[in-house]
XYZ file of C-alpha atoms in Angstrom:
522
model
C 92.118 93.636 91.428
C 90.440 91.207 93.793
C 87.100 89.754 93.377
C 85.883 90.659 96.187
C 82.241 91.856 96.333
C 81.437 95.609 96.977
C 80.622 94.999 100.559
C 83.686 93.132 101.599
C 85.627 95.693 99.495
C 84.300 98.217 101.723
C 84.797 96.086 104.838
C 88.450 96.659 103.942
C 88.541 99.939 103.071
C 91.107 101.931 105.133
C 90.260 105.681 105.999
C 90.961 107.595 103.277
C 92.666 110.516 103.481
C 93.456 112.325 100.868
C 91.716 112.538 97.503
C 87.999 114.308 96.357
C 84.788 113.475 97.999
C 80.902 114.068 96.842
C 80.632 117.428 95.130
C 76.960 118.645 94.353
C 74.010 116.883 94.288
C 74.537 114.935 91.776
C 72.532 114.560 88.418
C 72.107 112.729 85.876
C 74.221 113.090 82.558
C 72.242 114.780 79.840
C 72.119 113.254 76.613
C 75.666 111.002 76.853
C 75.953 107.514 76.489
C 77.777 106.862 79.240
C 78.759 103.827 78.340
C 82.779 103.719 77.400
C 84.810 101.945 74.345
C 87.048 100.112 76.002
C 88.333 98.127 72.686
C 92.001 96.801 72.968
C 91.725 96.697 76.764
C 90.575 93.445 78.338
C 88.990 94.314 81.252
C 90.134 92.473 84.326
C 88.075 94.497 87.124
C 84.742 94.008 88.394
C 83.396 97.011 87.899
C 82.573 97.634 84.266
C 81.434 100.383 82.988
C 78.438 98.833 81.808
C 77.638 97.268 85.412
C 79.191 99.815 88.033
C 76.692 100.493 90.545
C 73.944 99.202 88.742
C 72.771 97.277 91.560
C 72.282 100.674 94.351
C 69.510 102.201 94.450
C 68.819 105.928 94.081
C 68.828 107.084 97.133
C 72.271 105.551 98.275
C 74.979 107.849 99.172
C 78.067 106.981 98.969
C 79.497 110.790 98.431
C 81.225 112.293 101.349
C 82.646 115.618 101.859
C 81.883 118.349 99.436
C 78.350 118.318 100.343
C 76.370 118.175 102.586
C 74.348 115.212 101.432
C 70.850 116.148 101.642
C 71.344 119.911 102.738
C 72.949 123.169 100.770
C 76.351 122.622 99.841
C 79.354 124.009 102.322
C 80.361 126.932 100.402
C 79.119 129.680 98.702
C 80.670 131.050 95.197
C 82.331 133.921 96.151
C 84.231 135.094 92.855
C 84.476 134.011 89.046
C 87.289 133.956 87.071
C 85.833 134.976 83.666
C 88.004 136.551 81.342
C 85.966 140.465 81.943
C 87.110 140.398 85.841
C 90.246 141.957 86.304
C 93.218 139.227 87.032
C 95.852 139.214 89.690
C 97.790 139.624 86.295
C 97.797 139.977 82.672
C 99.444 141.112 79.570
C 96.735 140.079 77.339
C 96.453 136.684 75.890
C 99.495 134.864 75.549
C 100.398 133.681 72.782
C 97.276 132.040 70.859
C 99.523 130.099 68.704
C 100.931 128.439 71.535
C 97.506 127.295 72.565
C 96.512 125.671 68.729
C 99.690 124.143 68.195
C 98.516 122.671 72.249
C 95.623 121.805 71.037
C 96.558 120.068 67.626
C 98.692 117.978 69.255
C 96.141 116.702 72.117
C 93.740 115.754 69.075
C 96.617 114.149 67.859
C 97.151 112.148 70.689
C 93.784 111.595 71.500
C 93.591 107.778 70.484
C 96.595 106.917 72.534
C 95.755 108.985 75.662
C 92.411 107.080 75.791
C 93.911 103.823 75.381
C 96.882 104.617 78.031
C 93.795 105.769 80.666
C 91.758 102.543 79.864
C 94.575 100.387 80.055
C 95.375 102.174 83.407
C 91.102 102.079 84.672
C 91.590 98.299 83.603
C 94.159 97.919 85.921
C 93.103 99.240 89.471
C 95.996 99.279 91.870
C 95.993 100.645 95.092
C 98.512 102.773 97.123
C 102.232 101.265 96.254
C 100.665 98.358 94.237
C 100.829 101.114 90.838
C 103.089 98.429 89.196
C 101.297 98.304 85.792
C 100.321 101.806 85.652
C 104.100 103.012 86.859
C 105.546 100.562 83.771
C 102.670 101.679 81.552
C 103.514 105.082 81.775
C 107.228 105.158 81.791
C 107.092 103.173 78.672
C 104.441 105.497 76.797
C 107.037 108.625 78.088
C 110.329 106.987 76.541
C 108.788 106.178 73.684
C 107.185 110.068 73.020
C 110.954 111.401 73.792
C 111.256 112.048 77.244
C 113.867 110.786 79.619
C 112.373 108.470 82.115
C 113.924 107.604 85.839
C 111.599 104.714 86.750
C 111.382 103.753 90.593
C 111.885 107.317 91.633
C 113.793 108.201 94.697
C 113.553 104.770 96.304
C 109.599 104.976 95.968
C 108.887 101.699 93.552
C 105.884 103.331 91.931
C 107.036 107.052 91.578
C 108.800 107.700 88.490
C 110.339 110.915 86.708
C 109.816 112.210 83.155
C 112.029 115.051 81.843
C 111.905 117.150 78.632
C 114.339 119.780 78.268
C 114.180 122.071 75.162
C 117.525 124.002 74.396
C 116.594 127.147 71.751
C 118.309 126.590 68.009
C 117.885 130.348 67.447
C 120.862 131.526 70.052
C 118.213 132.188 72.972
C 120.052 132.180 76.316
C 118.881 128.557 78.351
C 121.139 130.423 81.464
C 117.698 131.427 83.161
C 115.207 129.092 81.687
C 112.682 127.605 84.222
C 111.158 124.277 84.860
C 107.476 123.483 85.254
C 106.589 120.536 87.051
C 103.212 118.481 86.324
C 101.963 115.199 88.381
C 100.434 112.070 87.811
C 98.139 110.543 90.443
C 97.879 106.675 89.410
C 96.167 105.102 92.460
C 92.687 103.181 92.955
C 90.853 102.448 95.866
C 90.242 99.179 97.327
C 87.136 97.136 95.950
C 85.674 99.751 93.703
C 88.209 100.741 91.361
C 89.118 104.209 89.971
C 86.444 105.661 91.591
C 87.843 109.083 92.420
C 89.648 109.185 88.290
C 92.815 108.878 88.882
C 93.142 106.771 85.614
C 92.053 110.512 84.449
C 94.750 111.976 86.086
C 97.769 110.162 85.262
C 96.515 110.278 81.602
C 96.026 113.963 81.857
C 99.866 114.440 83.332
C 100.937 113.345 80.333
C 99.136 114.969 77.810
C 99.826 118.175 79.719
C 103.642 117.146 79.354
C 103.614 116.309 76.003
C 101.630 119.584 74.839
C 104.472 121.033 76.901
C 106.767 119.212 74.984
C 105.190 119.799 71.576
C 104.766 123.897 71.887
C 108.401 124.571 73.208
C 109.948 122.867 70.398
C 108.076 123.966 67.825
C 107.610 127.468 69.093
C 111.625 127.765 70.172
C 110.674 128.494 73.404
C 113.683 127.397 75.974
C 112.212 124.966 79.377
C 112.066 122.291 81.014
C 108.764 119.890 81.375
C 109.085 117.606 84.581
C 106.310 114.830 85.290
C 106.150 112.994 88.357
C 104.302 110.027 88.625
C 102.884 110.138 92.350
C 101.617 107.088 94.195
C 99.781 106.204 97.333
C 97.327 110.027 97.122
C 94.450 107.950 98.677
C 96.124 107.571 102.036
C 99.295 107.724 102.136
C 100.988 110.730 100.961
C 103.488 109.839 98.319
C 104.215 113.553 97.062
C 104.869 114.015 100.270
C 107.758 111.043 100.658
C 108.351 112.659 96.940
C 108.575 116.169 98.503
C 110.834 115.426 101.320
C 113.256 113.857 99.253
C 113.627 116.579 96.930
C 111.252 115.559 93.671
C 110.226 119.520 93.682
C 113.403 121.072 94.388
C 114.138 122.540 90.463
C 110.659 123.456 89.791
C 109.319 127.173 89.505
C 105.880 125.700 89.277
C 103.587 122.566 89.442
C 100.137 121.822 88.084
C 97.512 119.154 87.899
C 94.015 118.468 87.903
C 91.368 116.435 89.293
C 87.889 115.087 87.978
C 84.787 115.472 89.990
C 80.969 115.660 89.361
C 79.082 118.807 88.862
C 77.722 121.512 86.661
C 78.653 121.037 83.080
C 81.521 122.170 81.175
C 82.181 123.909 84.752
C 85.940 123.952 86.313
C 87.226 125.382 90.329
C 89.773 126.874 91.795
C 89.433 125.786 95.471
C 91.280 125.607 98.582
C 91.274 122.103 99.967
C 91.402 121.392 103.754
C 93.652 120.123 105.985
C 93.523 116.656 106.900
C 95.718 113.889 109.270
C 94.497 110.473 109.983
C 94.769 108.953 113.624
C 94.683 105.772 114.865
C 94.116 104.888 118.008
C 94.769 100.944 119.790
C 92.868 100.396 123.310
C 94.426 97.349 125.033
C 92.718 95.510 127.884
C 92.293 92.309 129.638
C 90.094 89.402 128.521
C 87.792 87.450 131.062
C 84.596 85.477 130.603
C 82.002 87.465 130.164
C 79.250 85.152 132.252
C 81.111 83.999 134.761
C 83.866 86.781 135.912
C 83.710 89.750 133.835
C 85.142 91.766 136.556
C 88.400 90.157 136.031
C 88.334 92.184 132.424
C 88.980 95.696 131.355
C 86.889 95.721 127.969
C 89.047 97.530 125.211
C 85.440 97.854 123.039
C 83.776 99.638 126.040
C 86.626 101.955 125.351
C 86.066 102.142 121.765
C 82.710 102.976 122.019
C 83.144 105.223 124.693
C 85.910 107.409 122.461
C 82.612 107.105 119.463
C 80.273 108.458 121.371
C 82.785 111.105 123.185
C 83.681 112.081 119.726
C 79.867 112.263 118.679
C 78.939 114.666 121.561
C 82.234 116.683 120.559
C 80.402 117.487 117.162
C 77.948 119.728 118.429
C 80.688 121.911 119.859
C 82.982 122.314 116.494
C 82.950 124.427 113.670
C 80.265 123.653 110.849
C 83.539 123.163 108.577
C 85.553 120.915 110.599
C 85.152 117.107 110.087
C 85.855 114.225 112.694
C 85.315 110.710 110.726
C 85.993 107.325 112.219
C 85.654 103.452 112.244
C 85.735 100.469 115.291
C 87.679 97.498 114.158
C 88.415 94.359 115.994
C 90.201 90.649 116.027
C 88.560 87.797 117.344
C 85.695 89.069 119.436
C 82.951 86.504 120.549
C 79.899 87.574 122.623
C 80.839 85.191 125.443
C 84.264 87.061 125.718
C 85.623 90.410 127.030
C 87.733 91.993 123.804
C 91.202 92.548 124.832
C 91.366 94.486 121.777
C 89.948 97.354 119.879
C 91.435 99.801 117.523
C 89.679 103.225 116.121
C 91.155 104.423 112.483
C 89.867 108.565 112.514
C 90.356 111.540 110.172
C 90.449 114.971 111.244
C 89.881 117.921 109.088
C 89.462 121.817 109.293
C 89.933 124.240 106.488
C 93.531 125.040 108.170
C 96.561 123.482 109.367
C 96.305 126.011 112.429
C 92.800 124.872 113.204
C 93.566 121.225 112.607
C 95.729 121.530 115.116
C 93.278 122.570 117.840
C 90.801 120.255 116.789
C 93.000 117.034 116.734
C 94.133 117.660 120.375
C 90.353 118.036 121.401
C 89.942 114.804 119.527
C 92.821 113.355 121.708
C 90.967 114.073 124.584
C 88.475 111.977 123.682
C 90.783 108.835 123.305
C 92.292 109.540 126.279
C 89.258 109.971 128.372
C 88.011 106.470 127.308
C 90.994 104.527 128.176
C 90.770 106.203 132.022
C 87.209 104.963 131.918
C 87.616 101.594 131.467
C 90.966 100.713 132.784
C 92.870 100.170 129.298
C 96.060 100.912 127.890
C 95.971 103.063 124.890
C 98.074 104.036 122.015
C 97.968 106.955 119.455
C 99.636 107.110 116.002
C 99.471 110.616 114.033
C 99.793 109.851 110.514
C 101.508 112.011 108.072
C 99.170 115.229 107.713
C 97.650 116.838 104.517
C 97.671 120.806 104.118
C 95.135 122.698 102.849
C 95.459 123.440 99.044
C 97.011 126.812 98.252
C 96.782 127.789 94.484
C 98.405 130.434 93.145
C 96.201 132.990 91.959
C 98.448 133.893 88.729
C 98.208 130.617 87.581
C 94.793 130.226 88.388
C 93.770 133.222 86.220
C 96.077 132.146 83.180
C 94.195 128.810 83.562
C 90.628 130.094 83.479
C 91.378 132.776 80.517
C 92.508 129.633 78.714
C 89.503 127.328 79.258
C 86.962 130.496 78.968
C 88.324 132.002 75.652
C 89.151 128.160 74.152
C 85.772 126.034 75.660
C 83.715 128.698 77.458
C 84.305 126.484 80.394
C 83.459 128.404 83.521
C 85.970 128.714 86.254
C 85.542 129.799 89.685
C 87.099 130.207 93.499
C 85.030 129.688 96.447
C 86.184 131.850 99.662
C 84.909 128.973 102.087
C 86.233 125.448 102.214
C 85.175 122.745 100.247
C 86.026 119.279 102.623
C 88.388 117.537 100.188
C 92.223 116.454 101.157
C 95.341 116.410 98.697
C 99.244 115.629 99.255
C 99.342 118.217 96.858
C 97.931 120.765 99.578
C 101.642 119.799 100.814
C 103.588 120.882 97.726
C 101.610 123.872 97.478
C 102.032 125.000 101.271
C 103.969 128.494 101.902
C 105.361 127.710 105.298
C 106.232 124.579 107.803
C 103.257 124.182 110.202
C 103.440 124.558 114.251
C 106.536 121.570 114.814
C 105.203 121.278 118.192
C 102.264 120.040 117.049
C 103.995 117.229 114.845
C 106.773 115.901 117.432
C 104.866 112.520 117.308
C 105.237 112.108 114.004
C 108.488 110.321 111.894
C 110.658 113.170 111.235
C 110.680 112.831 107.049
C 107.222 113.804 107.895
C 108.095 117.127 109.757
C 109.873 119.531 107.155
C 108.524 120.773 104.205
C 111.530 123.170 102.461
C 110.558 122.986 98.946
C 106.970 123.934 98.814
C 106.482 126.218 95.248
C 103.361 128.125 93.273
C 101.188 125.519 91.927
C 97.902 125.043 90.845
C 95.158 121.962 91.052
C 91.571 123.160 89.382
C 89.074 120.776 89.737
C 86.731 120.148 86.771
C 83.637 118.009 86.136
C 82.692 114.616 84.602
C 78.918 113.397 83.417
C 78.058 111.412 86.218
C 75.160 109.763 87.366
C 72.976 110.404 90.336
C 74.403 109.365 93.912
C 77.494 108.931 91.586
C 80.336 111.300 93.490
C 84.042 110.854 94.237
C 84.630 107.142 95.617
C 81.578 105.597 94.454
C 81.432 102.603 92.007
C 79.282 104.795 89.679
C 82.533 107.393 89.627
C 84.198 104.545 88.607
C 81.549 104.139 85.614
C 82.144 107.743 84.843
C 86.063 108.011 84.460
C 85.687 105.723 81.742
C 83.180 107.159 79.324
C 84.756 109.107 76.412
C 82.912 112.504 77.488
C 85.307 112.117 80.567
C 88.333 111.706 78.327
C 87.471 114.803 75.995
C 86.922 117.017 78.899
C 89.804 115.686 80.712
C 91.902 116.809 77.242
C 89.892 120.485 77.379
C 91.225 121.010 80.920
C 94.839 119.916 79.825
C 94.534 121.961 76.814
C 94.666 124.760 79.795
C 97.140 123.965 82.019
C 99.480 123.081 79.513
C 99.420 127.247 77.753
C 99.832 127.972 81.573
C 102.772 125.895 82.451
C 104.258 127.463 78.742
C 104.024 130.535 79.677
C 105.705 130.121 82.644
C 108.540 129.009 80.941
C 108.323 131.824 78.025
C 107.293 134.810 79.768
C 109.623 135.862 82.430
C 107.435 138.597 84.094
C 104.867 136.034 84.276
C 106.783 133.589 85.814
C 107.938 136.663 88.439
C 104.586 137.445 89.539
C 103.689 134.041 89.616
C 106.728 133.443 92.299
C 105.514 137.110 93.853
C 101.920 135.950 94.756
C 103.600 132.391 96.088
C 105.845 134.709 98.077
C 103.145 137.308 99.373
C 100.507 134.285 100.449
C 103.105 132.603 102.498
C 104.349 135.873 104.501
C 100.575 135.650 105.795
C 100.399 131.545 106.564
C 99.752 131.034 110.096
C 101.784 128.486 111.467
């Protein structure tokens, strides 16, 4: 990592598109050092946890998204998935031996699953820089017996990790399933591993090595597949991953993602749709004193779009989002700019809305550049879908947590502002094409979209501390992170089992996939 300060960090800091935001107000942890053992790691960023964001004060916030800052938060709590509600499904508790032997391997691996995610918060690499994470990781898989294809599918930080367990007691393999799990590995620029994704890729794998450890000791015929997906932040790297067919064999995928909140507290929420524009005004310099009518002034056009897209505000939806930045090159007072160039996000809790909204956003741009004589031009970037999780899963997931941890898991029926690729991988159906013929075409088609699941759970934090702040960063590295990080694996690793062990399971896990996408609006 650079050593850039904080502000110049920020300076640099691209629009983000993807990835978790602020979640509640945030408070203080209660009673937890906070401060992390990071023995047998030399530190090589900045931001230690002993001095990340020990310099803001109080009443900076950094957190964006989830809430609304100072106001309530965006959504309401509609539903609770305790274990006395009745679920989409369920047999009973599956298998209980399935989750100790989980959970006595996790404790197992404990010491070397902390090390791997301080190594990995030690080593902050943005989107496509993952280099030492992507050969951290393949080497910790190879050498815990899983077959590694490094440099996945022509991406140089994506990487595959198979385990494949073939039953010694006679049990067919004809029909056995595959459950996928992912890795997020990427920091952001200047501040670190502010939004955990050290967390993350350490979680992927002890999720696939529980796998691992409860179908061979338990007989139970599967495969365990673990991506290692780059570039989340911005960039959409399941995506290039989904197009080019990393999903294709899986009958499921799961993750997780840290955030700040409520202890002991874990959610089931649907993400938002998100796509990032960015927009280039072109004019014609002039001096400014002596003949500025010979100019067209690409920053009048700028600003005009900014303030265009201000006034839009008051006319969209309470949970729609339009977020954007003015950059420049070589502007002097004395000068008319020739040049200006907006970066924006867009978001709405739907593709469908999206849609609308971006085009009314468009409007904007375009207005501008007839107002002040420039040329302009607009590049769509790839777009994020909103999350879908599967409600089967969801429910297998929260019995787990509830009856293990008396961790409480719930669903929100709004939208919570927060973007994922892996709203992509879980999407039912393509989107409206018309609406994407500006974009490359590896960004158009989504065939292999599959039931997944992506809870969000919550990390001590401190106050002002949310998604992409530098005391986030602070948090993913305390060891109350780490042990809740291994509570939620503990969870999605009995539900990715018993999608490979129980066959009606796995059914009405596909049904409910099948069901929500018959209703997707496109």
């Amino acid at each position: 990592m650079s050593s850039k300060s904080l502000s110049s960090g920020l300076e640099d800091l691209e629009a983000q598109a993807g990835c978790f935001a602020g979640l509640f107000k945030l408070r203080r942890s209660k009673g937890a050092d906070c401060k992390a053992d990071t023995k047998g790691a030399p530190v090589q960023s900045r931001y230690t946890p002993e001095t990340a964001g020990s310099d803001l004060p109080p009443y900076v916030q950094f957190s964006q998204g989830w809430c609304c800052g100072h106001g309530a938060p965006l959504f309401d709590f509609t539903s609770s998935l305790d274990s006395d509600k009745p679920p989409a499904y369920d047999s009973g508790h599956f298998l209980p031996e399935v989750v100790t032997t989980i959970e006595d391997k996790l404790k197992e691996l404990s010491p070397e699953l902390r090390k791997l995610s301080l190594d990995i918060w030690n080593h902050p690499e943005i989107l496509w820089e993952e280099k030492y994470a992507h050969d951290r990781l393949t080497s910790f898989l190879s050498e815990h017996g899983f077959t590694v294809t490094p440099h996945y599918l022509g991406l140089d930080t994506a990487f595959r990790a198979v385990f494949t367990h073939k039953s010694s007691s006679g049990r067919s393999t004809k029909d056995s399933r595959v459950i996928g799990v992912n890795s997020e590995m990427d920091a952001l620029p200047g501040i670190g591993h502010a939004c955990g994704h050290n967390l993350i890729a350490m979680s992927g794998v002890a999720v696939s090595l529980a796998i691992k450890a409860a179908l061979q000791k338990h007989d139970i015929p599967g495969t365990v597949v673990l991506l290692g997906t780059p570039a989340e932040e911005s960039d959409g790297g399941k995506i290039k991953l989904l197009e080019r067919g990393a999903y294709d064999d899986m009958d499921a995928c799961i993750m997780s993602h840290p955030t700040v909140g409520p202890d002991n507290f874990s959610a089931i929420w649907p993400g938002v749709a998100c796509q990032p524009i960015e927009v280039e005004f072109f004019g014609h310099g002039a001096h400014a004193g002596s003949a500025p009518w010979e100019g067209q002034n690409a920053l009048d056009a700028a600003f005009v779009a900014y303030a265009s897209i201000s006034a839009l505000r008051q006319q969209i939806k309470p949970d729609h989002r339009v977020q954007g930045i003015i950059l420049g090159r070589d502007w002097a007072p004395n000068v008319i700019p020739d040049y200006a160039k907006l970066r924006y996000i867009v978001r709405a809790p739907t593709w469908a809305e999206l849609d609308v909204l971006r085009e009314r956003v468009k409007k904007c741009f375009d207005a501008a550049a007839l107002a002040t004589d420039c040329k302009i031009e607009v590049a769509l970037g790839g777009g994020y879908f909103e999350l879908r999780n599967n409600d089967v899963l969801g429910q297998e997931y929260a019995n787990v947590v509830g009856n293990a941890y008396d961790m409480k898991t719930v669903t929100s029926g709004g939208s919570v502002a927060f973007s994922t690729d892996f709203g992509n991988v879980t999407y039912g159906k393509t989107p409206n094409m018309a609406a994407l013929e500006n974009l490359p075409i590896m960004h158009r088609f989504y065939f292999a979209a599959l039931p997944a699941l992506h809870p969000a759970y919550t990390i001590p934090g401190e106050l002002n501390g949310g998604n992409h702040t530098p005391q986030f960063t602070k948090a993913a590295a305390t060891p109350e992170a780490h042990a809740i990080t291994l509570k939620v694996a503990t969870g999605l690793a009995a539900t990715g089992v018993r999608v490979l062990a129980d066959a009606e399971f796995a059914y009405q896990v596909r049904k409910f996939f099948e069901d929500s996408r018959a209703v997707v609006t496109p």
